[in-house]
mmCIF file of C-alpha atoms in Angstrom:
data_model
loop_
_atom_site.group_PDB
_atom_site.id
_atom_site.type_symbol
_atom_site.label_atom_id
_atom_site.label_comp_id
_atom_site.label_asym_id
_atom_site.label_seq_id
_atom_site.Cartn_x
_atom_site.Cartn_y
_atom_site.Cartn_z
ATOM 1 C CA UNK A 20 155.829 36.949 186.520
ATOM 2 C CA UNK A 21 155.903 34.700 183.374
ATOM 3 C CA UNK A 22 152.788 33.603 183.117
ATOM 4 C CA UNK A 23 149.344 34.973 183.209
ATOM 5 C CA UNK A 24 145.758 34.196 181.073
ATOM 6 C CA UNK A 25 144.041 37.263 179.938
ATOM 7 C CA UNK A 26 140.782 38.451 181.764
ATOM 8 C CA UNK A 27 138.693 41.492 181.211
ATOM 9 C CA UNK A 28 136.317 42.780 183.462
ATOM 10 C CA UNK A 29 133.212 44.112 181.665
ATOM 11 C CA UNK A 30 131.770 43.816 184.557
ATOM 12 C CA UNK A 31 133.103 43.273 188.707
ATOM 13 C CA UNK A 32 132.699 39.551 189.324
ATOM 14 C CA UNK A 33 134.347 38.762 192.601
ATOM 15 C CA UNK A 34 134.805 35.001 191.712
ATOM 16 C CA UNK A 35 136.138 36.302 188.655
ATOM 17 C CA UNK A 36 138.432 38.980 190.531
ATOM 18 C CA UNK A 37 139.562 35.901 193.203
ATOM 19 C CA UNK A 38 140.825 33.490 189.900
ATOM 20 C CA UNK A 39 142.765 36.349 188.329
ATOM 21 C CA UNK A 40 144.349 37.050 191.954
ATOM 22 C CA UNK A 41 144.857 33.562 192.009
ATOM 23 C CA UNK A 42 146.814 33.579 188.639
ATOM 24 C CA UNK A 43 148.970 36.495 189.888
ATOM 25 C CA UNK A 44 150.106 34.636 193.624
ATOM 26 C CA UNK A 45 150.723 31.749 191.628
ATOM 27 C CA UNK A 46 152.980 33.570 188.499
ATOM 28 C CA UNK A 47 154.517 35.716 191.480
ATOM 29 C CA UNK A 48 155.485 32.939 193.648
ATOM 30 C CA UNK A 49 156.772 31.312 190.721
ATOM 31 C CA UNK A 50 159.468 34.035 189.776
ATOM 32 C CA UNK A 51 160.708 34.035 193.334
ATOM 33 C CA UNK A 52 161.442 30.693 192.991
ATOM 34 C CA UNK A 53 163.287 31.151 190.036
ATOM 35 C CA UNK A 54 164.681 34.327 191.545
ATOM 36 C CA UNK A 55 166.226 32.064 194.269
ATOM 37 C CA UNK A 56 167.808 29.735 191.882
ATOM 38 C CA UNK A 57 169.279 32.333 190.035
ATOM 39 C CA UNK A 58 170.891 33.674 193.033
ATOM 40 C CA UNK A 59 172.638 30.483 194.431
ATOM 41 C CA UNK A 60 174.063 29.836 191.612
ATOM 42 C CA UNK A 61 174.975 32.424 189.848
ATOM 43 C CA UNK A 62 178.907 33.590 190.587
ATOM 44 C CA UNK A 63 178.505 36.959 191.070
ATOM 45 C CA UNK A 64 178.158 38.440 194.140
ATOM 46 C CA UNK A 65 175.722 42.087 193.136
ATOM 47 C CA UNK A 66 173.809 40.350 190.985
ATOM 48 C CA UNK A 67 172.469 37.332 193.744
ATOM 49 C CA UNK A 68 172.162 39.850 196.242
ATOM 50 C CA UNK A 69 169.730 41.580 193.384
ATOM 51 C CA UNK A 70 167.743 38.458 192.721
ATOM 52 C CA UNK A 71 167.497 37.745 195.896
ATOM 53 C CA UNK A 72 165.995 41.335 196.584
ATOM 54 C CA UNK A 73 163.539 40.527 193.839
ATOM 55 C CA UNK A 74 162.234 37.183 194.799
ATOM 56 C CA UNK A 75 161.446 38.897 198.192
ATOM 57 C CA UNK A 76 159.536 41.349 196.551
ATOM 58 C CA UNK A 77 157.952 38.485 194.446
ATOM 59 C CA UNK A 78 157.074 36.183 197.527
ATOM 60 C CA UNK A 79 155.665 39.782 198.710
ATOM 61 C CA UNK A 80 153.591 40.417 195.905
ATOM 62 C CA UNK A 81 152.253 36.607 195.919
ATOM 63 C CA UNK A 82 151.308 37.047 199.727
ATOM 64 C CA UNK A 83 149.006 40.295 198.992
ATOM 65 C CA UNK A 84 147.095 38.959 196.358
ATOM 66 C CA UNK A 85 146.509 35.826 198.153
ATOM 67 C CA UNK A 86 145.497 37.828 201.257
ATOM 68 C CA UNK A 87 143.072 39.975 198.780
ATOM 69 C CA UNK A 88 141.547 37.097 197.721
ATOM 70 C CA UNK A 89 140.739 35.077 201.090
ATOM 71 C CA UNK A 90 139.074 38.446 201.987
ATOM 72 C CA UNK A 91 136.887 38.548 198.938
ATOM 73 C CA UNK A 92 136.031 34.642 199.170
ATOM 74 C CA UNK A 93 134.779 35.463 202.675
ATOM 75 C CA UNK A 94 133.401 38.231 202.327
ATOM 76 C CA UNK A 95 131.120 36.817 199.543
ATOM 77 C CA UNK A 96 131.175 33.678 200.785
ATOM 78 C CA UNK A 97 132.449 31.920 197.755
ATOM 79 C CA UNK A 98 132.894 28.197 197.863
ATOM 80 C CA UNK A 99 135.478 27.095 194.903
ATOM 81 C CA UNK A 100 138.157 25.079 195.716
ATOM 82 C CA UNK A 101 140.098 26.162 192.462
ATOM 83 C CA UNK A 102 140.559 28.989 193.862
ATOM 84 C CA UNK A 103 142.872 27.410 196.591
ATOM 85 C CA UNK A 104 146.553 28.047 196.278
ATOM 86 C CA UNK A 105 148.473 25.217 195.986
ATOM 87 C CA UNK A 106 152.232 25.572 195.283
ATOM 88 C CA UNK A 107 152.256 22.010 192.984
ATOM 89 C CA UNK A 108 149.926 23.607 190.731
ATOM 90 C CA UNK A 109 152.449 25.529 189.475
ATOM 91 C CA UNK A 110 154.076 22.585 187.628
ATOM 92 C CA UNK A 111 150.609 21.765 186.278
ATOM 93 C CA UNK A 112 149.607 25.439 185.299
ATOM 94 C CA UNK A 113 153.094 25.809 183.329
ATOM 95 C CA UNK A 114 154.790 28.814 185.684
ATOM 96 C CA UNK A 115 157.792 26.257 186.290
ATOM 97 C CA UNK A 116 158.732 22.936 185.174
ATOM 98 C CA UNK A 117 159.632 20.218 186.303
ATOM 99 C CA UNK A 118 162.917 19.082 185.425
ATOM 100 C CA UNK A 119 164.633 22.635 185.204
ATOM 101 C CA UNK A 120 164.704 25.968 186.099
ATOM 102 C CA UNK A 121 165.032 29.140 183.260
ATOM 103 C CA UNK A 122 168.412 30.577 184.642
ATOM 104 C CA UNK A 123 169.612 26.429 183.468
ATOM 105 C CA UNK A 124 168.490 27.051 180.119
ATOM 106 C CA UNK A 125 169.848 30.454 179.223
ATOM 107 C CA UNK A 126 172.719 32.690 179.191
ATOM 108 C CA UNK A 127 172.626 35.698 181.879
ATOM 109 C CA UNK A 128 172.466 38.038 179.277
ATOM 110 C CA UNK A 129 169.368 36.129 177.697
ATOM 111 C CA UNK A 130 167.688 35.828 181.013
ATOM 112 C CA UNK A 131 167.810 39.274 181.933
ATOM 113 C CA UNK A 132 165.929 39.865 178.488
ATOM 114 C CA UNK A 133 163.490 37.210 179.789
ATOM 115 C CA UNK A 134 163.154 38.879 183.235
ATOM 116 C CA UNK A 135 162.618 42.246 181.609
ATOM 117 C CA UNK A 136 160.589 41.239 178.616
ATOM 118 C CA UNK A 137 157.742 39.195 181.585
ATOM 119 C CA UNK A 138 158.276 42.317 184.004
ATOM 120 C CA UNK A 139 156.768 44.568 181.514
ATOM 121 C CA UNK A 140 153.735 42.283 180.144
ATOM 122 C CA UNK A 141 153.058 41.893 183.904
ATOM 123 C CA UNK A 142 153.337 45.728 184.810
ATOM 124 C CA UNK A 143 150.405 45.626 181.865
ATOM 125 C CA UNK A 144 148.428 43.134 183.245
ATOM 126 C CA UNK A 145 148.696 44.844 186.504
ATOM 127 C CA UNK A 146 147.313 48.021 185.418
ATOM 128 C CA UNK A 147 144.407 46.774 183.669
ATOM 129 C CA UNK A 148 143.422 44.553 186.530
ATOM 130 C CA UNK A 149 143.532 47.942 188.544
ATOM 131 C CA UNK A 150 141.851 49.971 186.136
ATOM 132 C CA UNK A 151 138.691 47.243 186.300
ATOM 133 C CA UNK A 152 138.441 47.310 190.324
ATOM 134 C CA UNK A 153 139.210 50.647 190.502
ATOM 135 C CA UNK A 154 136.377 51.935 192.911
ATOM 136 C CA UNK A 155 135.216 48.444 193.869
ATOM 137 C CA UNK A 156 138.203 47.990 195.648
ATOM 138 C CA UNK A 157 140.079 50.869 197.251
ATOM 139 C CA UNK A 158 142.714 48.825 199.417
ATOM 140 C CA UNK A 159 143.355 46.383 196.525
ATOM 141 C CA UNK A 160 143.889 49.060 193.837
ATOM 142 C CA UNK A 161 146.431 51.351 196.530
ATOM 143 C CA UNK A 162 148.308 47.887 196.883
ATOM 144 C CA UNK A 163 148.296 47.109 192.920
ATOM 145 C CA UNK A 164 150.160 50.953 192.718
ATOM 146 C CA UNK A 165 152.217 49.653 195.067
ATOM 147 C CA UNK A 166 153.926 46.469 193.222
ATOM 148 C CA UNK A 167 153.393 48.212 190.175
ATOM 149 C CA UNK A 168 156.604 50.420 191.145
ATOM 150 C CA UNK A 169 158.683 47.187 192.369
ATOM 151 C CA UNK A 170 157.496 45.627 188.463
ATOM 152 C CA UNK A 171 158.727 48.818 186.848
ATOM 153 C CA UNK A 172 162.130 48.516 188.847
ATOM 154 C CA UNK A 173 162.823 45.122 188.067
ATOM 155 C CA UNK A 174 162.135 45.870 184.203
ATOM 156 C CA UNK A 175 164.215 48.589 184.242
ATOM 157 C CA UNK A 176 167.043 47.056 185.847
ATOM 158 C CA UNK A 177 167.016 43.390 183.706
ATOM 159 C CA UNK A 178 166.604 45.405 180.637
ATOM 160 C CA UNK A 179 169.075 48.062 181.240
ATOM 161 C CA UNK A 180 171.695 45.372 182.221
ATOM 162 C CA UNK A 181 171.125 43.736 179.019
ATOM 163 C CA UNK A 182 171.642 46.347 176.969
ATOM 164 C CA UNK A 183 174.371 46.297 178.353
ATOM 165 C CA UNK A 184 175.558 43.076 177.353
ATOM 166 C CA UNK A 185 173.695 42.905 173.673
ATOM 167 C CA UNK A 186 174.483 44.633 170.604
ATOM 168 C CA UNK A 187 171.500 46.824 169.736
ATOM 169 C CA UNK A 188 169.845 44.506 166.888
ATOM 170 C CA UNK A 189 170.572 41.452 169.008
ATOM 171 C CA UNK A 190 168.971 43.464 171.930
ATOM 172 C CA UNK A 191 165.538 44.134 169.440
ATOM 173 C CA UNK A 192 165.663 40.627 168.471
ATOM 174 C CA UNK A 193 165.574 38.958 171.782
ATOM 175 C CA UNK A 194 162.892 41.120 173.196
ATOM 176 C CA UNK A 195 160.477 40.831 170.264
ATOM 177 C CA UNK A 196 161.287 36.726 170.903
ATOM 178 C CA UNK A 197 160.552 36.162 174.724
ATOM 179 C CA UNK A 198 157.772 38.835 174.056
ATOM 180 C CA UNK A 199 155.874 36.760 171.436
ATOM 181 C CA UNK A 200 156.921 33.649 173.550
ATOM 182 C CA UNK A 201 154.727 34.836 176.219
ATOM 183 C CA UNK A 202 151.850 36.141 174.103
ATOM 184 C CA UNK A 203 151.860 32.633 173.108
ATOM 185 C CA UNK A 204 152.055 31.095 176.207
ATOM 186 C CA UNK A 205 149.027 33.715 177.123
ATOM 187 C CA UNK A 206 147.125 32.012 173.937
ATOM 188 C CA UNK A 207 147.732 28.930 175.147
ATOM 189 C CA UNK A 208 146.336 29.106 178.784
ATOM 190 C CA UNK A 209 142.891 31.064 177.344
ATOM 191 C CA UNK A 210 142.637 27.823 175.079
ATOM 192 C CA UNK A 211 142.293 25.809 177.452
ATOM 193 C CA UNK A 212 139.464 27.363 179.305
ATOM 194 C CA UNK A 213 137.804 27.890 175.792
ATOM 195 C CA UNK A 214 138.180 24.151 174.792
ATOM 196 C CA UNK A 215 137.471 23.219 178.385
ATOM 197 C CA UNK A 216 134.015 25.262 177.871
ATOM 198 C CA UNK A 217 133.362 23.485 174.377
ATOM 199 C CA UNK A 218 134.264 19.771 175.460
ATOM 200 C CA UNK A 219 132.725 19.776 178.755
ATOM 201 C CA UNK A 220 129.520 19.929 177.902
ATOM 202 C CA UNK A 221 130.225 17.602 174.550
ATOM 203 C CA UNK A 222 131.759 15.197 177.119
ATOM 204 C CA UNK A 223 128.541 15.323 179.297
ATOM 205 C CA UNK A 224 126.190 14.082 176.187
ATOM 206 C CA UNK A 225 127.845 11.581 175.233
ATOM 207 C CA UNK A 226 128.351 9.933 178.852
ATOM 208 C CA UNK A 227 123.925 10.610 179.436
ATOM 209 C CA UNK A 228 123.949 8.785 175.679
ATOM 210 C CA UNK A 229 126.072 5.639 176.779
ATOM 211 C CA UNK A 230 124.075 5.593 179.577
ATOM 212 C CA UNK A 231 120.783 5.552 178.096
ATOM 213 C CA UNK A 232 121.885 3.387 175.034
ATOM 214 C CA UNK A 233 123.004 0.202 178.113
ATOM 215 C CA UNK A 234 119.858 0.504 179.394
ATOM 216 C CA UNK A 235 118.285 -1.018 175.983
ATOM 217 C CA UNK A 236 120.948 -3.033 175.561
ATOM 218 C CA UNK A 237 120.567 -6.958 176.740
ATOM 219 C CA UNK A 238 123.683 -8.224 178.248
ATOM 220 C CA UNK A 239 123.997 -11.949 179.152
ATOM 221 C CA UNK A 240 123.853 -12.392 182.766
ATOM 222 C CA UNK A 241 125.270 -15.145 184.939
ATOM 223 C CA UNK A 242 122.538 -16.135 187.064
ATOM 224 C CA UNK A 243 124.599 -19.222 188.611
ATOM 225 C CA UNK A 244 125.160 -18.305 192.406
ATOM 226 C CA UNK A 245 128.041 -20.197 193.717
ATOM 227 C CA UNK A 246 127.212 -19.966 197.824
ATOM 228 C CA UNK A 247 130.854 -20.466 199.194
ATOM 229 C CA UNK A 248 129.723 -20.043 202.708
ATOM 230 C CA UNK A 249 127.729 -23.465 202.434
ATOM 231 C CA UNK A 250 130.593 -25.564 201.154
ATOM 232 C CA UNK A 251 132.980 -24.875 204.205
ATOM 233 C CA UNK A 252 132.708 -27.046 206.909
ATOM 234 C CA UNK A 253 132.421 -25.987 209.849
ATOM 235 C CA UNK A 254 134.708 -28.236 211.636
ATOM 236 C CA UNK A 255 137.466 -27.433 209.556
ATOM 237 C CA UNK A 256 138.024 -24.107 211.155
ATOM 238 C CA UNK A 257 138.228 -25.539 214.689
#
């Protein structure tokens, strides 16, 4: 999961509930893909068959919060259509890019930092999220305890294979990086639903303004009427 924007729950808002499990199927289905990359091309044979087991349990994870939140949209019979999941958004909302996958960009012992580093700020998320419906929510917040065990196993694993393969400081260093990365990326994504909330209405003002200020305005009209129709003849189309 790399990518998530924060959201509190002072109080249970199921459209509010259906957009965070909307975040969560999209970040989830995201890390499978990159998962899969990682796995076919990648020359070691243990550690595809390991992404591979972890982009199953990320496609996994993706389905059940999808399936959580079709049930709460019907049930309260919530009409938002971005609250669809739609597999190109993920380009748009910044869980994968366009022109390259992670594993591309980094070494294997820097992308098992990555892996672990996300895998933890996600196991977070997770138990906040289940903390808020706790009680409001029963199935949901037996499944959350659920894929909170496959986040803590993936963590574990990334992070105990890169100790492995970094020095101690250079371990520290690289974990305190793609961590403040992400809180970054996390600032990033609440910004713009902040700005979004600012501008909107900003934008709105200033469109009922140029409206209203073209009303007083007197514009030069044509009032010449060229009637094509009566300069055809008839015959000519015979």
């Amino acid at each position: 999961m790399f990518l998530l924007p924060k959201k509190n729950f002072k109080k249970f808002n199921p459209e509010r509930c259906c957009f965070v499990l909307n975040e969560f199927a999209a970040a989830e289905f995201a890390s499978a893909l990159e998962m899969l990359y990682a796995a076919k091309n990648i020359l070691d044979n243990k550690l595809s068959i390991g992404f591979i087991r972890h982009a199953l349990d990320e496609y996994k994870h993706s389905y059940i919060f999808n399936k959580f939140k079709e049930q709460i949209i019907l049930d309260n019979k919530i009409n938002k259509k971005e609250l669809n999941f739609v597999p190109n958004h993920l380009y748009n909302k910044g869980y994968i890019f366009k022109d390259h996958f992670i594993f591309e960009k980094k070494k294997i012992n820097d992308f098992a930092i990555f892996i672990g580093a996300n895998e933890e700020i996600a196991e977070k998320k997770l138990i906040n999220f289940s903390n808020d419906i706790q009680n409001k929510n029963n199935n949901l917040f037996y499944e959350i305890k659920n894929i909170l065990k496959d986040e803590e196993r993936h963590s574990a694993y990334s992070l105990k294979f890169a100790k492995k393969y970094n020095s101690k400081i250079g371990f520290k260093i690289k974990i305190t990086k793609e961590k403040l990365l992400s809180y970054l990326r996390h600032l990033h994504a609440n910004s713009l639903n902040k700005f979004s909330f600012i501008f909107y209405p900003i934008l709105i003002t200033i469109l009922i303004f140029l409206n209203i200020l073209t009303y007083f305005l007197k514009l030069k009209k044509i009032n010449k009427i060229d009637d094509i129709i009566k300069n055809i003849d008839p015959y000519s189309m015979v």
